[in-house]
Coordinates of C-alpha atoms in Angstrom, one line a residue:
M1 CA -15.0 -19.7 -16.7
A2 CA -11.5 -18.3 -16.8
G3 CA -9.4 -20.2 -14.6
K4 CA -7.8 -19.2 -10.8
T5 CA -4.9 -16.6 -10.4
Y6 CA -2.1 -17.4 -7.7
A7 CA 0.9 -15.6 -6.2
I8 CA 4.1 -17.9 -5.3
I9 CA 6.0 -15.9 -3.0
L10 CA 9.6 -17.1 -2.5
A11 CA 11.0 -16.6 0.9
G12 CA 13.9 -19.0 0.8
G13 CA 16.4 -16.6 1.6
A14 CA 19.2 -17.4 4.5
G15 CA 20.1 -13.9 4.8
E16 CA 23.8 -14.3 4.0
R17 CA 24.4 -11.1 2.0
M18 CA 22.7 -9.2 4.7
E19 CA 25.0 -10.8 7.3
S20 CA 22.1 -11.0 9.5
P21 CA 21.2 -14.1 11.8
T22 CA 17.8 -13.2 10.9
P23 CA 16.9 -13.8 7.0
K24 CA 16.1 -10.5 5.4
Q25 CA 12.3 -11.6 5.1
F26 CA 12.0 -11.6 8.7
L27 CA 13.3 -8.4 9.3
K28 CA 11.1 -6.0 11.2
L29 CA 10.1 -3.0 8.5
A30 CA 7.6 -0.2 9.6
G31 CA 6.1 -2.5 12.5
R32 CA 6.0 -5.5 10.8
T33 CA 8.4 -8.4 8.9
V34 CA 9.1 -7.4 5.3
I35 CA 7.4 -10.7 4.4
E36 CA 4.2 -9.4 5.7
H37 CA 4.1 -6.5 4.1
T38 CA 4.5 -8.8 0.6
L39 CA 2.0 -10.9 1.6
A40 CA -0.5 -8.0 2.4
A41 CA 0.1 -6.6 -1.3
F42 CA -1.2 -9.8 -3.0
E43 CA -3.7 -10.6 0.2
N44 CA -5.1 -7.2 -0.6
H45 CA -5.5 -7.6 -4.3
P46 CA -9.0 -8.4 -5.4
R47 CA -7.6 -10.6 -8.5
I48 CA -5.4 -12.8 -6.2
D49 CA -7.4 -16.1 -5.2
G50 CA -4.4 -18.0 -3.1
I51 CA -1.3 -17.3 -1.7
F52 CA 1.6 -20.2 -1.7
V53 CA 4.9 -19.3 0.6
V54 CA 8.1 -21.5 -0.4
C55 CA 10.7 -20.8 2.6
N56 CA 13.6 -22.1 3.8
P57 CA 12.5 -25.4 5.7
K58 CA 14.9 -24.2 8.6
Y59 CA 12.5 -21.3 9.3
R60 CA 9.4 -23.0 8.4
L61 CA 8.0 -22.8 12.2
L62 CA 8.9 -19.4 12.2
M63 CA 6.7 -18.6 8.7
E64 CA 3.9 -20.7 10.7
E65 CA 3.8 -18.9 14.0
L66 CA 3.9 -15.2 11.7
L67 CA 0.9 -16.8 9.7
L68 CA -1.0 -18.0 13.2
R69 CA -0.9 -14.5 14.7
S70 CA -1.7 -12.5 11.1
P71 CA -5.2 -12.0 9.5
L72 CA -4.1 -13.1 6.3
K73 CA -6.9 -15.6 4.9
K74 CA -5.8 -16.3 1.4
I75 CA -2.6 -18.9 2.4
V76 CA -3.1 -21.8 0.6
K77 CA 0.0 -23.8 1.7
V78 CA 3.5 -23.3 3.0
L79 CA 6.0 -25.3 1.2
G80 CA 9.5 -25.9 1.6
G81 CA 12.2 -24.5 -0.8
G82 CA 15.4 -25.9 -2.3
K83 CA 18.7 -25.1 -2.0
S84 CA 18.4 -22.6 -5.2
R85 CA 15.9 -20.2 -6.5
M86 CA 14.9 -22.2 -9.3
E87 CA 14.2 -25.3 -6.9
S88 CA 12.1 -23.3 -4.8
S89 CA 10.3 -21.9 -7.8
R90 CA 9.8 -25.2 -8.9
A91 CA 7.9 -26.4 -5.4
G92 CA 5.7 -23.3 -5.6
V93 CA 5.0 -24.2 -9.4
F94 CA 3.8 -27.9 -9.1
A95 CA 2.0 -27.4 -5.9
V96 CA -1.0 -25.2 -8.3
P97 CA -3.6 -27.8 -8.9
E98 CA -4.9 -26.0 -12.1
D99 CA -3.1 -26.1 -15.2
D100 CA -5.2 -23.3 -16.5
A101 CA -4.4 -21.1 -13.8
K102 CA -2.2 -17.6 -13.9
V103 CA 0.8 -17.7 -11.2
L104 CA 2.7 -15.0 -10.2
L105 CA 6.0 -15.8 -8.9
H106 CA 7.5 -12.7 -6.4
D107 CA 10.5 -12.1 -4.2
A108 CA 9.8 -12.2 -0.5
V109 CA 12.0 -9.5 -0.3
R110 CA 10.1 -6.7 -2.4
P111 CA 7.2 -5.5 -0.3
F112 CA 6.3 -2.4 -2.5
V113 CA 4.8 -4.0 -5.6
S114 CA 1.9 -2.3 -6.7
A115 CA -1.6 -3.0 -7.3
R116 CA -1.1 -1.9 -10.8
I117 CA 1.8 -4.3 -11.6
I118 CA 0.0 -7.1 -10.3
D119 CA -3.1 -6.1 -12.6
D120 CA -0.7 -5.3 -15.4
C121 CA 0.6 -8.9 -14.8
I122 CA -2.6 -10.7 -15.0
D123 CA -3.9 -8.8 -18.0
A124 CA -0.8 -9.7 -20.0
L125 CA -1.0 -13.5 -19.3
D126 CA -4.6 -13.0 -21.6
R127 CA -2.0 -12.6 -24.5
F128 CA 1.0 -14.2 -23.5
V129 CA 2.5 -17.5 -22.0
A130 CA 5.1 -15.5 -19.6
V131 CA 5.5 -12.0 -18.6
D132 CA 8.2 -10.2 -16.9
V133 CA 8.5 -7.0 -15.0
A134 CA 11.1 -4.5 -15.7
I135 CA 12.6 -1.1 -15.5
P136 CA 15.1 1.0 -17.9
A137 CA 18.4 0.6 -16.7
T138 CA 19.6 4.3 -16.1
D139 CA 23.3 3.4 -15.5
T140 CA 25.7 2.4 -17.7
I141 CA 26.1 -1.1 -17.9
I142 CA 29.6 -2.8 -18.5
E143 CA 31.0 -6.6 -19.5
V144 CA 33.9 -7.4 -17.8
N145 CA 36.4 -10.1 -18.4
D146 CA 38.4 -12.4 -16.0
M147 CA 41.3 -9.9 -15.7
A148 CA 38.6 -7.4 -14.3
C149 CA 38.4 -5.3 -17.2
I150 CA 35.9 -3.9 -19.6
A151 CA 35.2 -6.5 -22.3
S152 CA 32.3 -4.6 -23.8
I153 CA 29.6 -1.5 -23.0
P154 CA 25.9 -2.7 -24.1
S155 CA 23.9 0.0 -25.3
R156 CA 21.8 1.1 -22.3
S157 CA 18.7 2.1 -25.1
R158 CA 18.0 -1.6 -24.8
L159 CA 18.7 -2.9 -21.3
Q160 CA 16.2 -3.0 -18.6
Q161 CA 16.8 -4.0 -15.1
G162 CA 14.6 -7.3 -14.0
Q163 CA 11.8 -6.9 -10.9
T164 CA 9.2 -9.7 -10.1
P165 CA 6.5 -11.0 -9.8
Q166 CA 7.5 -12.7 -13.0
A167 CA 3.9 -14.2 -14.3
F168 CA 3.0 -17.2 -16.1
Q169 CA 0.3 -19.6 -17.4
A170 CA 0.7 -22.7 -15.3
G171 CA 0.5 -25.4 -17.7
V172 CA 3.8 -23.7 -19.6
I173 CA 5.7 -22.7 -16.5
K174 CA 5.3 -26.6 -15.5
K175 CA 6.6 -27.9 -18.8
A176 CA 9.6 -25.5 -18.2
H177 CA 10.3 -26.9 -15.2
R178 CA 10.1 -30.6 -16.3
L179 CA 12.2 -29.4 -19.5
A180 CA 15.1 -28.0 -16.9
A181 CA 15.0 -31.0 -14.5
E182 CA 16.4 -33.0 -17.4
D183 CA 18.8 -30.6 -18.6
R184 CA 22.3 -30.9 -16.9
S185 CA 23.3 -27.9 -18.7
I186 CA 21.0 -25.8 -17.1
S187 CA 22.3 -22.5 -15.7
V188 CA 19.4 -20.1 -15.8
T189 CA 18.7 -18.1 -12.8
D190 CA 15.2 -17.3 -13.5
D191 CA 12.1 -18.3 -14.3
C192 CA 11.6 -16.5 -17.4
G193 CA 15.2 -17.3 -18.6
L194 CA 13.3 -21.1 -18.7
I195 CA 11.0 -19.9 -21.0
L196 CA 13.5 -18.1 -23.4
R197 CA 15.7 -21.0 -23.1
Y198 CA 13.0 -23.8 -24.4
G199 CA 11.4 -21.7 -26.5
L200 CA 8.0 -21.9 -25.0
G201 CA 6.6 -18.5 -26.1
D202 CA 7.0 -14.5 -26.0
I203 CA 8.1 -13.1 -23.0
Y204 CA 6.2 -9.6 -22.4
V205 CA 7.5 -6.9 -20.3
V206 CA 5.3 -4.9 -18.0
R207 CA 6.7 -1.4 -16.5
G208 CA 8.2 -1.4 -13.3
E209 CA 8.4 0.9 -10.7
N210 CA 11.5 2.4 -9.1
K211 CA 10.2 1.8 -5.5
N212 CA 9.7 -2.0 -6.1
I213 CA 13.5 -2.8 -4.5
K214 CA 14.7 -6.0 -3.6
I215 CA 15.3 -5.5 0.1
T216 CA 19.1 -7.5 -0.5
H217 CA 21.7 -5.5 1.8
T218 CA 21.3 -3.8 5.0
E219 CA 21.1 -0.4 3.3
D220 CA 17.9 -1.4 1.8
L221 CA 16.2 -1.6 5.0
F222 CA 17.2 2.1 5.3
L223 CA 15.9 3.1 1.8
A224 CA 12.6 1.0 2.6
D225 CA 11.9 2.7 5.8
K226 CA 11.9 5.8 3.7
I227 CA 9.8 4.4 1.1
F228 CA 7.1 3.5 3.8
Q229 CA 7.2 6.8 5.3
I230 CA 5.9 8.8 1.7
N231 CA 4.1 5.4 0.2
T232 CA 1.1 6.4 -1.1
A233 CA -1.8 4.9 -2.8
Q234 CA -5.0 6.0 -4.8
A235 CA -9.0 5.2 -4.0
D236 CA -9.9 2.3 -6.1
V237 CA -12.3 3.5 -8.3
R238 CA -13.9 0.4 -8.9
I239 CA -15.5 -0.2 -5.3
D240 CA -19.1 0.5 -5.3
L241 CA -20.2 3.6 -2.7
S242 CA -23.2 1.4 -2.6
L243 CA -21.4 -1.0 0.1
L244 CA -22.0 1.9 2.1
K245 CA -25.8 1.1 2.6
G246 CA -26.8 0.8 6.4
K247 CA -23.2 1.3 7.7
S248 CA -22.5 3.5 10.6
V249 CA -20.6 6.6 9.8
V250 CA -19.1 9.3 11.9
V251 CA -17.9 12.4 10.8
F252 CA -15.7 14.9 12.5
G253 CA -15.4 18.6 11.1
A254 CA -19.0 17.9 8.9
S255 CA -19.9 21.2 9.2
Q256 CA -18.4 22.2 6.2
G257 CA -16.1 21.7 3.0
I258 CA -14.9 18.3 2.9
G259 CA -16.2 17.2 6.1
A260 CA -20.0 18.1 4.7
A261 CA -19.3 16.4 1.2
I262 CA -18.6 13.5 2.7
A263 CA -21.6 13.1 5.3
Y264 CA -23.6 14.1 2.1
M265 CA -22.3 11.7 -0.1
A266 CA -22.7 9.1 2.6
R267 CA -26.0 9.8 3.2
A268 CA -27.1 9.6 -0.4
H269 CA -25.8 6.1 -0.4
E270 CA -28.0 5.2 2.3
A271 CA -25.5 5.2 5.4
R272 CA -26.5 5.9 8.8
V273 CA -24.1 9.3 9.2
H274 CA -23.9 11.4 12.2
G275 CA -21.9 14.5 11.7
F276 CA -20.0 16.6 14.6
S277 CA -17.9 19.9 14.9
R278 CA -17.1 22.6 17.1
T279 CA -20.3 24.1 15.8
T280 CA -22.6 21.1 17.4
G281 CA -20.7 21.4 20.4
V282 CA -17.9 19.0 19.6
D283 CA -14.1 20.3 19.1
V284 CA -11.8 17.4 18.4
A285 CA -9.1 19.0 20.3
D286 CA -11.6 18.0 23.5
A287 CA -11.1 14.3 24.3
A288 CA -13.9 13.9 26.6
A289 CA -16.0 15.6 23.8
V290 CA -14.9 13.1 21.2
E291 CA -15.3 10.2 23.5
G292 CA -18.7 11.3 24.2
A293 CA -20.0 11.9 20.6
L294 CA -18.7 8.3 19.7
A295 CA -20.4 6.6 22.6
E296 CA -23.8 8.8 22.0
V297 CA -23.3 7.1 18.4
M298 CA -23.1 3.5 20.0
R299 CA -25.8 4.1 22.1
Q300 CA -27.9 4.9 19.0
E301 CA -26.8 2.7 16.6
G302 CA -25.2 -0.6 18.5
R303 CA -22.2 -0.3 16.2
I304 CA -19.7 2.3 14.0
D305 CA -18.0 1.3 10.9
F306 CA -16.1 4.3 9.9
V307 CA -15.0 7.3 11.7
V308 CA -13.6 10.3 9.6
N309 CA -11.9 13.4 11.1
T310 CA -11.5 16.3 8.8
A311 CA -11.6 18.9 11.3
A312 CA -8.6 21.4 10.6
V313 CA -7.4 24.6 11.1
L314 CA -4.4 26.7 8.9
R315 CA -2.6 29.6 10.1
F316 CA 0.0 31.8 8.3
G317 CA 3.2 33.3 10.0
R318 CA 6.8 32.6 10.7
L319 CA 7.0 30.5 13.7
M320 CA 9.0 33.1 16.0
D321 CA 6.0 35.7 15.3
R322 CA 2.9 33.9 16.6
R323 CA 1.9 33.5 20.0
M324 CA 2.6 30.2 21.7
E325 CA -1.1 30.2 22.7
D326 CA -2.1 30.2 18.9
V327 CA 0.3 27.7 18.1
R328 CA -1.1 25.3 20.8
A329 CA -4.6 25.8 19.4
E330 CA -3.6 25.1 16.0
I331 CA -1.8 21.7 17.0
G332 CA -4.7 21.2 19.2
T333 CA -6.6 20.7 16.3
N334 CA -4.7 19.6 13.6
F335 CA -2.9 16.9 15.7
V336 CA -3.9 16.4 19.2
G337 CA -7.4 16.2 17.6
N338 CA -6.6 13.3 15.4
L339 CA -5.1 11.7 18.6
N340 CA -8.0 12.3 20.6
V341 CA -10.4 10.5 17.7
V342 CA -7.9 7.7 16.8
R343 CA -7.7 6.6 20.5
A344 CA -11.7 7.2 21.1
A345 CA -12.8 5.5 18.3
L346 CA -10.4 1.9 18.1
P347 CA -12.4 0.5 21.0
H348 CA -15.9 1.1 18.8
L349 CA -14.2 0.0 15.3
A350 CA -12.6 -3.3 16.8
P351 CA -15.9 -5.4 16.7
S352 CA -17.0 -4.2 13.4
R353 CA -13.3 -4.5 12.1
G354 CA -14.1 -0.8 10.7
S355 CA -11.9 1.6 9.4
I356 CA -10.6 5.5 10.1
A357 CA -9.3 8.2 7.6
L358 CA -7.5 11.3 8.6
F359 CA -6.5 13.9 6.4
T360 CA -2.7 14.9 5.6
S361 CA -1.6 17.4 2.6
S362 CA 1.2 17.3 0.4
S363 CA 3.0 19.6 2.8
F364 CA 3.7 16.6 5.1
T365 CA 7.2 15.4 3.3
R366 CA 8.5 18.8 3.7
G367 CA 8.0 21.5 5.6
R368 CA 6.3 24.8 4.5
A369 CA 7.7 28.1 5.5
L370 CA 5.3 30.5 7.2
Y371 CA 2.9 27.2 7.3
S372 CA 5.3 25.1 9.7
V373 CA 3.3 24.2 12.5
Y374 CA 0.5 23.1 10.1
S375 CA 2.8 21.6 8.0
S376 CA 4.7 19.6 11.2
S377 CA 1.0 18.4 11.9
K378 CA 0.3 16.8 9.0
A379 CA 3.8 15.0 9.0
A380 CA 2.5 13.7 12.6
T381 CA -0.4 12.6 11.4
V382 CA 1.0 10.5 8.4
N383 CA 3.5 8.8 11.2
L384 CA 0.5 8.4 13.4
V385 CA -1.8 6.5 10.7
Q386 CA 1.5 4.3 9.9
G387 CA 1.7 3.4 13.6
V388 CA -1.5 2.5 14.5
A389 CA -1.7 0.7 11.3
E390 CA 0.5 -1.6 12.6
E391 CA -0.7 -2.0 16.4
M392 CA -4.1 -2.7 15.1
A393 CA -3.3 -5.3 11.8
V394 CA -4.7 -8.2 14.1
S395 CA -7.8 -6.7 14.9
G396 CA -8.5 -5.8 11.7
V397 CA -9.2 -2.2 12.0
R398 CA -7.5 0.0 9.3
I399 CA -6.4 3.7 9.2
N400 CA -5.0 5.7 6.2
A401 CA -4.6 9.4 5.5
I402 CA -6.0 11.1 3.1
N403 CA -3.7 13.3 1.0
P404 CA -5.7 15.9 -1.7
E405 CA -4.4 18.1 -3.7
R406 CA -5.5 22.0 -3.5
T407 CA -9.4 21.6 -2.5
A408 CA -12.2 24.2 -3.1
T409 CA -12.9 24.6 1.0
P410 CA -14.2 27.7 2.7
M411 CA -10.6 27.2 4.8
R412 CA -8.6 27.8 1.6
T413 CA -10.8 30.2 0.5
E414 CA -10.3 32.2 4.0
N415 CA -6.2 31.5 3.6
F416 CA -5.7 32.2 0.5
G417 CA -8.6 34.1 -1.2
Q418 CA -9.8 33.2 -4.7
E419 CA -8.4 30.9 -7.6
P420 CA -9.2 29.8 -10.6
P421 CA -11.5 27.1 -10.3
E422 CA -10.2 24.9 -12.7
T423 CA -6.9 24.4 -10.5
L424 CA -8.7 23.0 -7.4
L425 CA -10.2 20.0 -6.7
D426 CA -14.1 19.3 -6.3
P427 CA -14.8 18.7 -2.3
K428 CA -17.4 15.6 -4.0
N429 CA -14.3 14.0 -5.6
V430 CA -12.2 14.0 -2.2
A431 CA -15.3 12.6 -0.5
A432 CA -15.8 9.9 -3.0
A433 CA -12.3 8.9 -2.7
T434 CA -12.6 8.8 1.2
L435 CA -15.4 6.6 1.2
R436 CA -13.6 4.5 -1.0
T437 CA -10.8 4.4 1.0
L438 CA -12.6 3.6 4.2
L439 CA -14.1 0.5 2.3
S440 CA -10.9 -0.6 1.0
P441 CA -8.7 -3.4 2.4
F442 CA -5.4 -1.8 2.7
S443 CA -3.8 0.1 6.2
G444 CA -1.0 2.3 6.9
M445 CA -1.2 4.2 3.6
V446 CA -1.3 8.1 2.2
V447 CA -4.1 8.1 -0.1
D448 CA -3.3 10.5 -2.9
V449 CA -6.5 12.3 -4.4
R450 CA -5.1 14.1 -7.6
L451 CA -7.1 17.2 -9.8
T452 CA -6.9 14.3 -12.5
D453 CA -8.6 11.7 -10.8
R454 CA -12.1 10.8 -11.1
H455 CA -13.4 9.7 -7.7
C456 CA -17.0 11.0 -7.9
A457 CA -19.8 8.3 -7.6
A458 CA -21.9 7.7 -10.6

């Protein structure tokens, strides 16, 4: 039987380099503290069995208060850290009860670690005793002497910039720390350095990611905020859509295109689906109509688990050439409609700890000429999702934005005419990705659906 896998989150920083009275791991970013974002990455990963938090004893009460108001369930212990990173990692390593476990040590101030990096680290420990994460160095690295003059310029082709997590077989990293405790000449600053120093085995390097930044300086917070604005995920194809069986699913915009595909696929997996659209008398721009539709579903089902809004309109033209009534109508469907759906759905989803899926488009990162109203509405939708995700985190309600590439829908054909079929997504792929997102644990994300992805149910 395979041993457990633990994450050790190193949160011992005191904020000196940030020049802030509050340590950087407790600063707010996108509505939550930095460390909450980091913990969520491991909490939501299905292969992580438990999480140890190592923090500065001075901030232990703050850490405990934060955990008390959060929905995190995998926290095993909160441990006092030492004066150095090595002392803090030692405290976490020796708290792991099993020597056959896998442990991932991660900086609390790297909130953008991806599920892919975590998976690669765990998998590599089947073959290696230690794993590091790194990205190729893009800048020339110079070595300077005591006079602040260049002593050497190493070849960049063999240099990489280390990140975290660093991952280890528990028994091996414990041995390394025992040896280090008896070594007065030790000057190693990280755990992989201990493995290398004492020759305990090969250290495999997993490919990191540029966005897996460490928030160290004030300007890093501005960069992190931008990353959150454009952060994307992919639906986990391992999620079995049979989990939809018996769930109550509401789809707005269900008469055609992606909405119709979502409703059809959910019914095929025995969900109880209620579809609404303007053709059935429910315009998402009409708050009362949306509230009435959801109230009727509650009357029939007694609960609502998932709500999807695919309703959208796409209009062409320069802003100055369009009538304001037409602009207001487009905003009414594409953005106000999302506000109406979210406001009406949240009270019904709180008891079921359910999920909402809204739709954006690739144009949300940059406004498109001749489609400025549509693209700005999609950008606003992403901001809505991110804000509501933070507001509803404690209640357990999740909300995400689906971002499909060009999809073969009647709306697209109406606006762009005939296009080569091989360049367009099948609505079934988008439907499968949406349903898997509804079943996923993450929230506040933009979920990309690409032509190369395979989201369709078997």
